[in-house]
Amino acid sequence: MVADQPHLILVDGSGYIFRAFHALPPMTRPDGVPVNAVFGFTGMLGNFLTRHAGSHIAVVFDHSRNTFRNTIYADYKAHRPEPPPELVPQFALIREATAAFGVACLELENFEADDLIAAYAKAFSAEGGKVTIVSSDKDLMQLVGPLVQLLDPIKQKPIREPEVFEKFGVTPDKVVEVQALAGDSTDNVPGVPGIGLKTAAQLIQEYGDLETLLASAEQIKQPKRRESLVNFAEQARISRRLVQLDADAPLPAPIDSLLARAPEPGRLSGFLRDQGFRSLQHRLGLDGDGATAPPTSAPRFAPPPAILMKAEPAATLDDAAPFGPYETVTDLATLERWVAEAQAAGTVAVDTETDSLDALHAKLVGVSLAIAPGRACYIPLAHGPKPGTGDMLEAAPEAPAQIPLREALSALQPMLEDPGTLKILHNAKYDLEVLGRPQAEGANSGIDVSPVDDTMLISYSMDAGRHGHGMDELSLRHLGHSPMTYDQVTGTGRARIPFAQVELEKATAYAAEDADVTLRLWRLLKPRLRTDGALATYEQVERRMIGVLKEMEEAGIRVDGVELARIGEDFSGRMTTLEQQIHELAGKPFNVGSPKQLGEILFDEMKLPGGKRGKAGAWGTDAAVLEDLSARGHALPKTVMHWRQLSKLKSTYVEGLAAQLDPRDGRVHTDFSMAITSTGRLSSTEPNLQNIPIRSEEGVRIRRAFVASPGHVLLAADYSQIELRLLAHLADVPSLREAFANDEDIHSRTASEIFKIEPGKVDREARRRAKTINFGIIYGMSAFGLAARLGIGAGEAKGIIDAYFAQYPGIRAEMERLKEEARINGFVLTPFGRKLWIDGIASKDMSRRGNAERAAINAPFQGGAAEIIKRAMVRMPKALRDAGLDAKMLLQVHDELLFEVPQGQLTATSQAVKEVMESVAELRVPLRAELGHGGNWAEAH
DNA sequence: TACATCACG
DNA sequence: GACGTACGTGATGTAC
């Protein structure tokens, strides 16, 4: 960054004024003139000037309420109240204060301050100058660009393209298009009814701009949206003109006159004295008689580097380095130089390129390294020839020159395994699985990469629930840079080529950039872990989970494919029969798998009662609806439910699972995602082994197909009532604590207490109700929700909830505390300190906020439970090893761990597993794990 | 690709 | 007085 690059600071005066006025209690001068806004403004401006410097600076004001926008649209800002009378006399004094600092005041009749800001920003940046606009007004976000940024005066946070994107879902140049659609109630910009920020952003992303969208409005699929766009097209155009700032507004003062300069001697202190602002004189170092505070200590506006310039690029030149060009390493000597440089640096970002997203099958194609921002390389290892044109006369293309795989890996291995060189990866589990897999015939490497840091997990530890943690997203968000995408490199659809066929130049640009981005993210995010209070979560839990999950994924679980096929045949036959019955009952054949067709038959043709339409206008036919109809004595719904159950099990589990069976070992290997959920849980994909059926008899058959290896048994260990234990712990409920301490049935205890039934005389129905409400509580349930689940009236449900809270007042207090915590901080903390962000908690949309509040209530319980089992998993391998046991941990299903145990070690393993799981956290209630074992997963329960 | 549905905790 | 109504996931089939 060039230190003396021209830098214009434009302060949005109105923002300062209103903030000052509303933040401070009334204050008056001895002569009775109100001055609270003047005082606040002067303090804020003085404070800003002592901390920031630019080459040019001005404060921009609104001239009057009437502007050209009122002639476009009379209602523009019409609902804004007149400024309060106490504020009016302060406007002139505020301009005086600005001038006393030696700062220019800008205003112009008929234009808003925002237009002048736009005009000066345009003029200044056109000459290559940098512009900082001090304001948090979202209407100014349209001005953000390579040379123009906003600075939020409250949070002292720069607002650049990623922040704008976060707010509007589009890049700054498209902000007005979005605003034109979404409107703005605070400014009375009408927009298009029914279209909010989300929809607007989506439409603009799709169509590019308002006019293109309006031109294609007739083709919009959603009927309501289409109608709105057609009917309110003109209103949208007007809205666009209202929000579009006029960057061609005349400049009331030449740019040169905005040059930053020290205040005239005495003028500032004179002003402060006149207003009676003694504390400000002191704060600004102007209160001395010359003895302690000579004039030279007055604010200087020139040399001290702006906070903007040091806030992030304190690390400086480095982090401003361009993304590329990067080096392609194709000879051993060059590779050895890179390896030596990495070891000398002590930290290196590493990324692997492969031919598959599935780590257990992926073949290594290349490795990239980054040692400093902008300094990165790509080492191709298994690139083949470019795809030919298919012309038979063409000479066979040759593979590009590259270091032989074995030699390259031998050169890399010592560095990758060097305990003194930290390897930084994004989603390290993947790369570690690829590099760690020993393979015959040259492919992959058997390298045990250590130690590692993982930027995905660093981000997740701090920002779970706030946004995704993919590299591209983090890069745009934190670095303001969109890396090249995989699709751009390999193409998409039919034209897609394997990465190994991508030409080296392109592969290097992509692969080295990913390593570069990873390194830059690490430099930015790693220090934040400590300040954000997320260091322990990352170091003690997330980072240690990498190796644990790697082992589990590699182990996989044995599935009996023959049994699976038998189940499939059986289901098929039964489905055929059911389908015939359904068609007869319906009076005609139709596709039973189509909810749309089913809805039409049930509600349009058969005219059954109780139909409700979903958001797309189709009849709802889910299990709850069908159950209801069935209870009214209709045969069709029940038959459909049965068919659906078989259909689900067959397609998702019988066929889906069979397709995932690895023929090499007869096992299925899931991929645990570590950074997906907003609560700290894992998730499982390809296949999802966390939702294998168990609740129905047919489901149990599927689970029986998960079997132990010969000579082994499966051991399942479930945490008992873990979320309710956390409830008893967090809300500190004496009677629930006692119940757990005595190993009582918690739902019976609850039933006895809220329904006032003698202990021991609780019947099944009372227990069922208590169980429903116990779970409902940790989901933030309402009376309505409870009524629906229990099939009782809302009044009765409310009575039960009232009785519950009367019995357990600590629980209600805890629910309120969690909502409050989320509202104030934007996040809640689990009992172990994991930070979980609650999206939408500040939303003005009642429904959205309601959802967020329930999520805030649930998050500490779900997240706390996730934390407990993760900690147990992290401790498990060593505990087993120390006990001389060979059991393998195979799966985690949120509150359950599944192990494969050599038959002779069952007792000892059970003991060790139980001990680890129950001792991993000290709560106000004991933790309990329940164990079972058998030849298959169903039996182990 | 959106939606509805349903498998699990 | 209306609103919408229990938390968190992933996979599948239909319809567009």
Tab-separated table of C-alpha atoms in Angstrom, chain A residues 264-432:
chain	number	residue	atom	x	y	z
A	264	GLU	CA	-6.276	27.440	12.977
A	265	PRO	CA	-4.501	28.118	16.248
A	266	GLY	CA	-6.944	28.969	18.957
A	267	ARG	CA	-10.051	28.520	16.891
A	268	LEU	CA	-10.911	25.082	18.168
A	269	SER	CA	-10.117	25.811	21.787
A	270	GLY	CA	-12.045	29.063	21.448
A	271	PHE	CA	-15.072	27.233	20.185
A	272	LEU	CA	-14.905	24.629	22.925
A	273	ARG	CA	-14.525	27.333	25.553
A	274	ASP	CA	-17.499	29.256	24.167
A	275	GLN	CA	-19.700	26.207	24.362
A	276	GLY	CA	-18.469	25.315	27.818
A	277	PHE	CA	-17.124	21.935	26.655
A	278	ARG	CA	-14.376	21.685	29.267
A	279	SER	CA	-14.219	17.913	29.224
A	280	LEU	CA	-13.661	17.979	25.475
A	281	GLN	CA	-10.899	20.542	25.811
A	282	HIS	CA	-9.268	18.133	28.170
A	283	ARG	CA	-9.838	15.093	26.041
A	284	LEU	CA	-8.411	16.803	22.992
A	285	GLY	CA	-5.417	18.106	24.921
A	286	LEU	CA	-6.424	21.753	24.584
A	287	ASP	CA	-7.065	22.620	28.216
A	288	GLY	CA	-3.566	23.541	29.267
A	289	ASP	CA	-2.304	27.115	29.541
A	290	GLY	CA	0.430	26.118	27.229
A	291	ALA	CA	2.378	24.392	29.949
A	292	THR	CA	1.238	20.842	29.621
A	293	ALA	CA	-0.458	21.021	26.263
A	294	PRO	CA	1.383	23.100	23.743
A	295	PRO	CA	-0.403	23.825	20.471
A	296	THR	CA	1.578	21.071	18.794
A	297	SER	CA	-0.456	18.493	20.677
A	298	ALA	CA	-3.571	19.625	18.929
A	299	PRO	CA	-5.010	16.974	16.659
A	300	ARG	CA	-2.825	16.423	13.679
A	301	PHE	CA	-4.553	15.237	10.599
A	302	ALA	CA	-1.706	14.420	8.391
A	303	PRO	CA	0.874	11.820	9.231
A	304	PRO	CA	-0.510	9.376	11.826
A	305	PRO	CA	-1.483	6.391	9.763
A	306	ALA	CA	-5.179	5.909	9.479
A	307	ILE	CA	-6.653	3.143	11.545
A	308	LEU	CA	-8.208	1.960	8.320
A	309	MET	CA	-4.833	1.349	6.912
A	310	LYS	CA	-3.485	-0.463	9.892
A	311	ALA	CA	-6.613	-2.241	11.070
A	312	GLU	CA	-6.138	-5.192	8.803
A	313	PRO	CA	-3.057	-4.614	6.770
A	314	ALA	CA	-1.066	-4.185	9.979
A	315	ALA	CA	0.404	-7.345	8.603
A	316	THR	CA	0.629	-5.115	5.597
A	317	LEU	CA	2.390	-5.391	2.308
A	318	ASP	CA	2.101	-9.123	2.533
A	319	ASP	CA	-1.635	-9.304	2.758
A	320	ALA	CA	-2.107	-6.870	-0.066
A	321	ALA	CA	-0.072	-9.061	-2.409
A	322	PRO	CA	-1.892	-10.020	-5.595
A	323	PHE	CA	-3.406	-13.486	-5.995
A	324	GLY	CA	-0.970	-14.876	-8.492
A	325	PRO	CA	0.716	-15.440	-10.797
A	326	TYR	CA	1.962	-18.656	-9.284
A	327	GLU	CA	4.745	-21.062	-10.102
A	328	THR	CA	4.374	-24.547	-11.585
A	329	VAL	CA	6.995	-26.866	-10.128
A	330	THR	CA	8.112	-29.542	-12.572
A	331	ASP	CA	11.666	-30.318	-11.527
A	332	LEU	CA	13.033	-31.800	-8.340
A	333	ALA	CA	15.537	-29.046	-7.578
A	334	THR	CA	12.803	-26.410	-7.577
A	335	LEU	CA	10.573	-28.577	-5.407
A	336	GLU	CA	13.388	-29.026	-2.901
A	337	ARG	CA	13.811	-25.259	-2.722
A	338	TRP	CA	10.092	-24.834	-1.941
A	339	VAL	CA	10.227	-27.552	0.698
A	340	ALA	CA	13.249	-25.945	2.345
A	341	GLU	CA	11.573	-22.565	2.277
A	342	ALA	CA	8.441	-24.006	3.874
A	343	GLN	CA	10.422	-25.604	6.668
A	344	ALA	CA	12.356	-22.407	7.227
A	345	ALA	CA	9.106	-20.454	7.423
A	346	GLY	CA	7.639	-23.000	9.864
A	347	THR	CA	4.145	-22.645	8.421
A	348	VAL	CA	2.897	-23.669	5.026
A	349	ALA	CA	-0.550	-23.945	3.533
A	350	VAL	CA	-1.126	-27.188	1.669
A	351	ASP	CA	-3.883	-28.235	-0.684
A	352	THR	CA	-4.266	-31.443	-2.634
A	353	GLU	CA	-5.910	-31.838	-6.013
A	354	THR	CA	-7.544	-35.146	-6.833
A	355	ASP	CA	-9.923	-36.716	-9.285
A	356	SER	CA	-12.790	-37.167	-6.818
A	357	LEU	CA	-14.544	-35.525	-3.892
A	358	ASP	CA	-14.718	-38.918	-2.216
A	359	ALA	CA	-11.540	-39.010	-0.152
A	360	LEU	CA	-11.450	-42.772	0.123
A	361	HIS	CA	-11.373	-43.268	-3.606
A	362	ALA	CA	-9.671	-40.095	-4.705
A	363	LYS	CA	-6.438	-40.374	-6.591
A	364	LEU	CA	-3.805	-37.739	-5.943
A	365	VAL	CA	-3.246	-35.501	-8.956
A	366	GLY	CA	-1.201	-32.649	-7.527
A	367	VAL	CA	-0.225	-30.688	-4.429
A	368	SER	CA	-0.017	-26.949	-3.918
A	369	LEU	CA	1.927	-25.026	-1.286
A	370	ALA	CA	1.744	-21.435	-0.066
A	371	ILE	CA	4.425	-19.915	2.113
A	372	ALA	CA	3.475	-16.246	2.158
A	373	PRO	CA	0.553	-14.314	0.712
A	374	GLY	CA	0.972	-14.336	-3.046
A	375	ARG	CA	3.852	-16.811	-2.861
A	376	ALA	CA	2.489	-20.197	-3.806
A	377	CYS	CA	3.170	-23.025	-6.220
A	378	TYR	CA	1.545	-26.075	-7.730
A	379	ILE	CA	3.293	-29.414	-8.056
A	380	PRO	CA	1.554	-31.590	-10.657
A	381	LEU	CA	1.959	-35.270	-9.831
A	382	ALA	CA	-0.300	-37.232	-12.117
A	383	HIS	CA	-1.410	-34.984	-14.927
A	384	GLY	CA	-2.123	-36.767	-18.162
A	385	PRO	CA	-2.364	-35.456	-21.689
A	386	LYS	CA	-4.951	-32.906	-22.628
A	387	PRO	CA	-8.019	-34.529	-24.129
A	388	GLY	CA	-7.510	-34.953	-27.847
A	389	THR	CA	-9.839	-33.573	-30.474
A	390	GLY	CA	-10.763	-37.064	-31.516
A	391	ASP	CA	-8.964	-36.646	-34.798
A	392	MET	CA	-7.363	-39.979	-35.554
A	393	LEU	CA	-4.643	-38.386	-37.648
A	394	GLU	CA	-3.589	-36.215	-34.780
A	395	ALA	CA	-0.427	-37.297	-33.011
A	396	ALA	CA	-1.213	-38.860	-29.641
A	397	PRO	CA	-0.934	-36.043	-27.110
A	398	GLU	CA	1.724	-36.404	-24.464
A	399	ALA	CA	1.455	-35.923	-20.726
A	400	PRO	CA	3.139	-32.721	-19.573
A	401	ALA	CA	6.565	-32.958	-17.976
A	402	GLN	CA	6.363	-33.354	-14.216
A	403	ILE	CA	8.356	-34.802	-11.367
A	404	PRO	CA	7.776	-38.541	-11.030
A	405	LEU	CA	5.187	-39.094	-8.334
A	406	ARG	CA	7.381	-41.126	-6.012
A	407	GLU	CA	10.261	-38.675	-6.160
A	408	ALA	CA	7.995	-35.724	-5.528
A	409	LEU	CA	6.301	-37.385	-2.580
A	410	SER	CA	9.633	-38.409	-1.118
A	411	ALA	CA	10.722	-34.806	-1.312
A	412	LEU	CA	7.494	-33.590	0.303
A	413	GLN	CA	7.143	-36.246	2.984
A	414	PRO	CA	9.777	-35.012	5.472
A	415	MET	CA	8.274	-31.530	5.423
A	416	LEU	CA	4.689	-32.790	5.705
A	417	GLU	CA	5.648	-34.974	8.657
A	418	ASP	CA	8.043	-32.452	10.249
A	419	PRO	CA	6.794	-31.652	13.758
A	420	GLY	CA	8.361	-28.204	13.427
A	421	THR	CA	6.421	-27.214	10.316
A	422	LEU	CA	2.749	-26.411	10.748
A	423	LYS	CA	0.635	-27.472	7.797
A	424	ILE	CA	-2.424	-25.337	7.209
A	425	LEU	CA	-5.280	-26.911	5.303
A	426	HIS	CA	-8.884	-26.136	4.583
A	427	ASN	CA	-10.941	-29.211	5.512
A	428	ALA	CA	-7.840	-31.109	6.576
A	429	LYS	CA	-9.677	-34.409	7.065
A	430	TYR	CA	-10.046	-34.763	3.302
A	431	ASP	CA	-6.414	-34.058	2.442
A	432	LEU	CA	-5.164	-36.214	5.295
